[in-house]
PDB file of C-alpha atoms in Angstrom:
ATOM      1  CA  MET A  22     -20.839 -52.561 -19.233  1.00 46.00           C
ATOM      2  CA  ASN A  23     -21.017 -49.231 -21.162  1.00 46.00           C
ATOM      3  CA  TRP A  24     -21.557 -47.612 -17.010  1.00 41.00           C
ATOM      4  CA  MET A  25     -18.727 -49.287 -16.107  1.00 45.00           C
ATOM      5  CA  ARG A  26     -16.743 -48.567 -18.946  1.00 47.00           C
ATOM      6  CA  TRP A  27     -16.843 -44.972 -18.917  1.00 41.00           C
ATOM      7  CA  SER A  28     -17.656 -44.190 -14.925  1.00 51.00           C
ATOM      8  CA  PHE A  29     -14.244 -45.829 -13.882  1.00 46.00           C
ATOM      9  CA  PRO A  30     -11.951 -43.192 -15.812  1.00 52.00           C
ATOM     10  CA  ALA A  31     -14.376 -40.212 -14.565  1.00 48.00           C
ATOM     11  CA  LEU A  32     -13.887 -41.341 -11.123  1.00 43.00           C
ATOM     12  CA  ALA A  33     -10.351 -41.617 -11.650  1.00 50.00           C
ATOM     13  CA  ALA A  34      -9.984 -38.280 -13.093  1.00 51.00           C
ATOM     14  CA  ALA A  35     -11.956 -36.710 -10.341  1.00 48.00           C
ATOM     15  CA  ALA A  36      -9.875 -38.137  -7.512  1.00 49.00           C
ATOM     16  CA  LEU A  37      -6.867 -37.566  -9.316  1.00 47.00           C
ATOM     17  CA  ALA A  38      -8.444 -33.441  -9.476  1.00 49.00           C
ATOM     18  CA  GLY A  39      -9.282 -34.083  -5.377  1.00 49.00           C
ATOM     19  CA  LEU A  40      -5.579 -34.764  -4.739  1.00 43.00           C
ATOM     20  CA  ALA A  41      -4.303 -31.760  -6.677  1.00 48.00           C
ATOM     21  CA  ALA A  42      -6.644 -29.359  -4.819  1.00 47.00           C
ATOM     22  CA  CYS A  43      -5.674 -30.806  -1.092  1.00 48.00           C
ATOM     23  CA  GLY A  44      -1.731 -30.458  -2.395  1.00 54.00           C
ATOM     24  CA  SER A  45      -1.924 -26.631  -3.650  1.00 77.00           C
ATOM     25  CA  ALA A  46      -1.656 -23.999  -0.832  1.00 84.00           C
ATOM     26  CA  PRO A  47      -4.579 -21.798  -0.692  1.00 94.00           C
ATOM     27  CA  LEU A  48      -3.729 -17.883  -1.192  1.00 97.00           C
ATOM     28  CA  GLN A  49      -3.034 -15.691   1.677  1.00 98.00           C
ATOM     29  CA  PHE A  50      -3.935 -12.432   1.610  1.00 98.00           C
ATOM     30  CA  TYR A  51      -2.434  -9.434   3.432  1.00 98.00           C
ATOM     31  CA  MET A  52      -2.543  -5.670   4.657  1.00 98.00           C
ATOM     32  CA  LEU A  53      -0.469  -2.769   5.326  1.00 98.00           C
ATOM     33  CA  THR A  54       0.204  -1.522   8.325  1.00 97.00           C
ATOM     34  CA  ALA A  55       1.169   2.053   9.980  1.00 95.00           C
ATOM     35  CA  ASP A  56       1.964   2.833  13.505  1.00 88.00           C
ATOM     36  CA  ASN A  57       0.350   6.204  14.801  1.00 75.00           C
ATOM     37  CA  ALA A  58       2.788   7.397  16.991  1.00 70.00           C
ATOM     38  CA  PRO A  59       1.593   8.864  20.339  1.00 62.00           C
ATOM     39  CA  LEU A  60       0.606  12.451  19.606  1.00 59.00           C
ATOM     40  CA  ALA A  61       3.116  13.664  22.753  1.00 51.00           C
ATOM     41  CA  GLU A  62       6.092  12.154  20.205  1.00 56.00           C
ATOM     42  CA  SER A  63       4.905  13.557  16.964  1.00 59.00           C
ATOM     43  CA  GLY A  64       4.620  17.206  18.299  1.00 68.00           C
ATOM     44  CA  PRO A  65       1.584  19.739  19.299  1.00 73.00           C
ATOM     45  CA  ALA A  66      -1.589  19.107  17.315  1.00 76.00           C
ATOM     46  CA  LEU A  67      -2.540  21.660  14.342  1.00 88.00           C
ATOM     47  CA  PRO A  68      -5.431  24.306  15.343  1.00 89.00           C
ATOM     48  CA  ALA A  69      -8.690  22.653  15.799  1.00 89.00           C
ATOM     49  CA  GLY A  70     -11.126  22.284  12.838  1.00 94.00           C
ATOM     50  CA  THR A  71      -7.789  21.726  10.383  1.00 96.00           C
ATOM     51  CA  VAL A  72      -8.688  19.602   7.480  1.00 98.00           C
ATOM     52  CA  ILE A  73      -5.937  17.048   5.767  1.00 98.00           C
ATOM     53  CA  GLY A  74      -6.997  16.337   2.084  1.00 98.00           C
ATOM     54  CA  LEU A  75      -4.814  12.820   1.531  1.00 98.00           C
ATOM     55  CA  GLY A  76      -4.675  12.721  -2.740  1.00 97.00           C
ATOM     56  CA  PRO A  77      -4.509  12.288  -5.169  1.00 97.00           C
ATOM     57  CA  ILE A  78      -2.151   8.889  -4.485  1.00 97.00           C
ATOM     58  CA  ARG A  79      -0.812   7.176  -7.590  1.00 98.00           C
ATOM     59  CA  LEU A  80       0.671   3.766  -8.370  1.00 98.00           C
ATOM     60  CA  PRO A  81       2.753   3.103 -10.931  1.00 98.00           C
ATOM     61  CA  ALA A  82       1.694  -0.016 -13.490  1.00 97.00           C
ATOM     62  CA  TYR A  83       3.724  -2.993 -12.069  1.00 98.00           C
ATOM     63  CA  LEU A  84       2.204  -2.219  -8.961  1.00 98.00           C
ATOM     64  CA  ASP A  85      -1.009  -2.219  -9.685  1.00 97.00           C
ATOM     65  CA  ARG A  86      -2.441  -5.857  -9.218  1.00 97.00           C
ATOM     66  CA  PRO A  87      -2.771  -8.032  -5.666  1.00 98.00           C
ATOM     67  CA  GLN A  88       0.167  -9.939  -6.127  1.00 98.00           C
ATOM     68  CA  LEU A  89       3.160  -8.873  -4.006  1.00 98.00           C
ATOM     69  CA  VAL A  90       5.949  -7.968  -6.288  1.00 98.00           C
ATOM     70  CA  THR A  91       9.761  -9.261  -5.916  1.00 97.00           C
ATOM     71  CA  ALA A  92      12.728  -8.210  -7.824  1.00 97.00           C
ATOM     72  CA  LEU A  93      14.532 -10.913  -8.855  1.00 96.00           C
ATOM     73  CA  SER A  94      16.775  -8.279 -10.734  1.00 95.00           C
ATOM     74  CA  GLU A  95      17.678  -5.292 -12.275  1.00 91.00           C
ATOM     75  CA  HIS A  96      15.195  -5.964 -14.875  1.00 95.00           C
ATOM     76  CA  GLN A  97      13.446  -9.340 -14.176  1.00 97.00           C
ATOM     77  CA  TYR A  98      10.842  -8.848 -11.268  1.00 97.00           C
ATOM     78  CA  ARG A  99       8.162 -11.903  -9.439  1.00 97.00           C
ATOM     79  CA  LEU A 100       4.939 -12.402  -9.093  1.00 98.00           C
ATOM     80  CA  ASP A 101       3.374 -14.396  -6.217  1.00 97.00           C
ATOM     81  CA  GLU A 102       0.321 -15.806  -7.425  1.00 97.00           C
ATOM     82  CA  ARG A 103       0.079 -17.144  -3.619  1.00 97.00           C
ATOM     83  CA  ASN A 104       0.543 -14.255  -1.814  1.00 98.00           C
ATOM     84  CA  ARG A 105      -1.772 -11.263  -2.446  1.00 98.00           C
ATOM     85  CA  TRP A 106      -2.590  -8.161  -1.302  1.00 98.00           C
ATOM     86  CA  ALA A 107      -6.047  -8.230   0.557  1.00 98.00           C
ATOM     87  CA  GLU A 108      -7.892  -5.235  -1.014  1.00 98.00           C
ATOM     88  CA  ARG A 109      -6.790  -2.541  -3.541  1.00 98.00           C
ATOM     89  CA  LEU A 110      -2.661  -1.605  -2.525  1.00 98.00           C
ATOM     90  CA  ASP A 111      -3.990   2.038  -3.238  1.00 97.00           C
ATOM     91  CA  GLU A 112      -6.642   1.735  -1.305  1.00 98.00           C
ATOM     92  CA  ASN A 113      -4.957  -0.036   1.412  1.00 98.00           C
ATOM     93  CA  ILE A 114      -1.525   2.636   1.641  1.00 98.00           C
ATOM     94  CA  ALA A 115      -4.421   5.689   1.125  1.00 98.00           C
ATOM     95  CA  ARG A 116      -6.941   4.056   4.756  1.00 97.00           C
ATOM     96  CA  THR A 117      -3.774   3.593   6.375  1.00 97.00           C
ATOM     97  CA  LEU A 118      -1.903   6.819   6.419  1.00 98.00           C
ATOM     98  CA  SER A 119      -4.898   9.037   6.889  1.00 97.00           C
ATOM     99  CA  GLN A 120      -5.600   7.148  10.378  1.00 96.00           C
ATOM    100  CA  ALA A 121      -1.889   7.097  11.119  1.00 96.00           C
ATOM    101  CA  LEU A 122      -2.057  10.842   9.644  1.00 96.00           C
ATOM    102  CA  ALA A 123      -5.053  11.985  12.064  1.00 94.00           C
ATOM    103  CA  GLY A 124      -3.305  10.111  15.248  1.00 92.00           C
ATOM    104  CA  ARG A 125       0.447  11.860  14.443  1.00 93.00           C
ATOM    105  CA  LEU A 126      -1.592  15.783  14.414  1.00 93.00           C
ATOM    106  CA  GLY A 127      -4.071  15.395  16.636  1.00 91.00           C
ATOM    107  CA  VAL A 128      -6.597  16.208  13.641  1.00 94.00           C
ATOM    108  CA  GLU A 129     -10.228  14.561  13.137  1.00 93.00           C
ATOM    109  CA  GLN A 130     -10.410  15.515   9.347  1.00 95.00           C
ATOM    110  CA  VAL A 131      -8.207  13.534   6.961  1.00 97.00           C
ATOM    111  CA  VAL A 132     -10.730  13.742   3.766  1.00 98.00           C
ATOM    112  CA  ARG A 133      -8.914  11.418   1.113  1.00 97.00           C
ATOM    113  CA  TYR A 134      -9.463  11.750  -2.622  1.00 97.00           C
ATOM    114  CA  PRO A 135     -11.356  12.671  -4.698  1.00 96.00           C
ATOM    115  CA  TRP A 136     -13.380  14.685  -2.192  1.00 96.00           C
ATOM    116  CA  PRO A 137     -16.356  16.999  -3.072  1.00 95.00           C
ATOM    117  CA  ALA A 138     -15.682  20.431  -5.339  1.00 92.00           C
ATOM    118  CA  ARG A 139     -16.478  22.302  -2.091  1.00 94.00           C
ATOM    119  CA  GLN A 140     -14.822  20.174   0.618  1.00 96.00           C
ATOM    120  CA  ARG A 141     -12.755  23.025   2.276  1.00 96.00           C
ATOM    121  CA  LEU A 142      -9.324  22.004   2.893  1.00 97.00           C
ATOM    122  CA  ASP A 143      -6.507  23.294   4.565  1.00 97.00           C
ATOM    123  CA  TYR A 144      -3.217  21.376   3.505  1.00 98.00           C
ATOM    124  CA  GLN A 145      -3.099  18.823   0.673  1.00 98.00           C
ATOM    125  CA  LEU A 146      -0.843  15.928   0.370  1.00 98.00           C
ATOM    126  CA  SER A 147      -0.460  13.621  -2.750  1.00 98.00           C
ATOM    127  CA  PHE A 148       2.096  11.497  -4.244  1.00 98.00           C
ATOM    128  CA  ASP A 149       3.457   9.022  -6.156  1.00 98.00           C
ATOM    129  CA  ILE A 150       4.099   5.640  -5.583  1.00 98.00           C
ATOM    130  CA  LEU A 151       7.651   4.421  -6.979  1.00 98.00           C
ATOM    131  CA  GLN A 152       8.481   1.326  -5.955  1.00 98.00           C
ATOM    132  CA  LEU A 153       7.457  -0.662  -2.813  1.00 98.00           C
ATOM    133  CA  HIS A 154       8.600  -4.145  -3.361  1.00 98.00           C
ATOM    134  CA  GLN A 155      11.189  -7.242  -2.030  1.00 98.00           C
ATOM    135  CA  THR A 156      14.382  -6.504  -3.791  1.00 97.00           C
ATOM    136  CA  ALA A 157      17.246  -9.477  -4.666  1.00 95.00           C
ATOM    137  CA  ALA A 158      18.793  -8.649  -1.825  1.00 96.00           C
ATOM    138  CA  GLY A 159      16.394  -9.243   0.618  1.00 97.00           C
ATOM    139  CA  ARG A 160      15.399  -5.876   1.108  1.00 98.00           C
ATOM    140  CA  SER A 161      12.071  -4.335   1.243  1.00 98.00           C
ATOM    141  CA  VAL A 162      11.902  -0.666  -0.757  1.00 98.00           C
ATOM    142  CA  LEU A 163       9.349   2.280  -0.543  1.00 98.00           C
ATOM    143  CA  SER A 164      10.110   5.186  -2.313  1.00 98.00           C
ATOM    144  CA  ALA A 165       7.679   7.974  -3.622  1.00 98.00           C
ATOM    145  CA  GLN A 166       7.565  11.648  -4.859  1.00 98.00           C
ATOM    146  CA  TRP A 167       5.612  13.957  -2.235  1.00 98.00           C
ATOM    147  CA  GLN A 168       4.002  17.418  -3.027  1.00 98.00           C
ATOM    148  CA  LEU A 169       2.035  19.499   0.373  1.00 98.00           C
ATOM    149  CA  LYS A 170       0.169  22.080  -1.401  1.00 98.00           C
ATOM    150  CA  GLN A 171      -1.880  25.023   0.696  1.00 96.00           C
ATOM    151  CA  GLY A 172      -4.522  26.129  -2.375  1.00 94.00           C
ATOM    152  CA  GLU A 173      -2.931  26.297  -5.736  1.00 94.00           C
ATOM    153  CA  GLN A 174       0.156  26.781  -3.633  1.00 96.00           C
ATOM    154  CA  SER A 175       2.946  24.458  -3.209  1.00 97.00           C
ATOM    155  CA  LEU A 176       5.121  24.506   0.199  1.00 97.00           C
ATOM    156  CA  ALA A 177       6.822  21.369   0.163  1.00 97.00           C
ATOM    157  CA  GLY A 178       7.396  18.355  -0.837  1.00 97.00           C
ATOM    158  CA  LYS A 179      10.445  15.782  -2.164  1.00 97.00           C
ATOM    159  CA  ARG A 180      11.163  12.276  -2.471  1.00 98.00           C
ATOM    160  CA  PHE A 181      11.171   9.531  -0.008  1.00 98.00           C
ATOM    161  CA  GLU A 182      13.166   6.078   0.242  1.00 98.00           C
ATOM    162  CA  CYS A 183      13.186   3.741   2.698  1.00 98.00           C
ATOM    163  CA  SER A 184      14.695   0.384   2.798  1.00 98.00           C
ATOM    164  CA  GLU A 185      13.937  -2.147   5.343  1.00 98.00           C
ATOM    165  CA  ALA A 186      15.815  -5.998   5.956  1.00 98.00           C
ATOM    166  CA  ALA A 187      13.421  -8.844   4.989  1.00 98.00           C
ATOM    167  CA  ALA A 188      13.399 -13.017   5.216  1.00 96.00           C
ATOM    168  CA  ASP A 189      11.872 -14.092   1.975  1.00 91.00           C
ATOM    169  CA  SER A 190       8.525 -14.656   3.607  1.00 96.00           C
ATOM    170  CA  ALA A 191       5.327 -12.740   2.746  1.00 98.00           C
ATOM    171  CA  ASP A 192       4.851 -11.877   6.695  1.00 98.00           C
ATOM    172  CA  ALA A 193       8.341 -10.527   6.519  1.00 98.00           C
ATOM    173  CA  ILE A 194       7.943  -8.832   3.349  1.00 98.00           C
ATOM    174  CA  VAL A 195       4.604  -6.751   4.429  1.00 98.00           C
ATOM    175  CA  ALA A 196       6.261  -6.049   8.055  1.00 98.00           C
ATOM    176  CA  ALA A 197       9.519  -4.335   6.322  1.00 98.00           C
ATOM    177  CA  GLN A 198       6.948  -3.150   3.883  1.00 98.00           C
ATOM    178  CA  SER A 199       4.345  -1.698   6.926  1.00 98.00           C
ATOM    179  CA  ALA A 200       7.534  -0.126   8.880  1.00 97.00           C
ATOM    180  CA  CYS A 201       8.245   1.548   5.879  1.00 98.00           C
ATOM    181  CA  LEU A 202       4.901   3.484   5.476  1.00 98.00           C
ATOM    182  CA  SER A 203       5.186   4.373   8.996  1.00 97.00           C
ATOM    183  CA  ARG A 204       8.157   6.403   8.575  1.00 97.00           C
ATOM    184  CA  PHE A 205       6.679   7.740   5.218  1.00 98.00           C
ATOM    185  CA  ALA A 206       3.661   8.845   7.580  1.00 97.00           C
ATOM    186  CA  ALA A 207       5.800  10.625   9.892  1.00 96.00           C
ATOM    187  CA  GLU A 208       7.682  12.274   6.985  1.00 97.00           C
ATOM    188  CA  LEU A 209       4.567  13.962   5.767  1.00 97.00           C
ATOM    189  CA  ALA A 210       3.155  14.602   9.471  1.00 95.00           C
ATOM    190  CA  GLY A 211       6.509  16.594   9.744  1.00 95.00           C
ATOM    191  CA  ALA A 212       5.597  18.657   6.773  1.00 96.00           C
ATOM    192  CA  VAL A 213       2.406  19.686   7.317  1.00 96.00           C
ATOM    193  CA  ARG A 214       3.602  20.817  11.153  1.00 94.00           C
ATOM    194  CA  ALA A 215       6.508  22.740   9.568  1.00 94.00           C
ATOM    195  CA  ALA A 216       3.833  24.401   7.060  1.00 94.00           C
ATOM    196  CA  ALA A 217       1.588  24.620   9.539  1.00 93.00           C
ATOM    197  CA  ALA A 218       4.104  26.372  12.075  1.00 90.00           C
ATOM    198  CA  ALA A 219       5.687  29.140   9.756  1.00 88.00           C
ATOM    199  CA  ARG A 220       1.707  30.791   9.063  1.00 76.00           C
TER     200      ARG A 220
END
C-alpha cells in the first residue's frame, strides 16, 4: 500500500517532466562565414612568402557569451537562449577572417594571435568589435575599429560600419552578419594591398 501511495505521484511527476521536455525546442547553433572572393576579383596577389598577422581581436562584454544578441531598444538587449554560437565568437571571427584574407590576398600564411615571439610578420591587422547584433528595426549591424601595422609603424586604420536587413529569425540574422563580415574582410584586404603597393 505504501509503495502504491508513493509511486503514483512519482510517476505523475516523471510524466509531466517528460511532456515538458518534449515540448521545449532544442538549442540551435550557428557560425559566421565570409565569402572568399576569387583572387582575380580581389586584385593582384601579394609577394610570395608574405605573412599576415591577425589579432588581437577584442569583443565587448555584451558579446562575450554564447547567445545571439538582439537590441530591443537603445538601452535594452535580449539574449536568445535557444539560438547560440557554435564556438566562441572571437574564435569564429578570427578563423573566418583568416581564411577570407588568405583567399583575397593570395597568401598562404595568415597567422592568428597569439603567435610565437619570433614569428616574422609583414603586416599586422588588429581590431575591436564594437557592435554585432540585430536591431529593433530589423537590421543586423557590425561595427569595428581596425588598425594595420608594419612592425611598430601604424599604416592605416578606420572604423568599419555595416548594416544589413534581416528577418526576425536566427538563420536570417546570422546570414546578414556573415554578409557584413565578408565586407569587413574585403576592406581589410584592400588596406593590406594598398600598403603593399605603396612600398
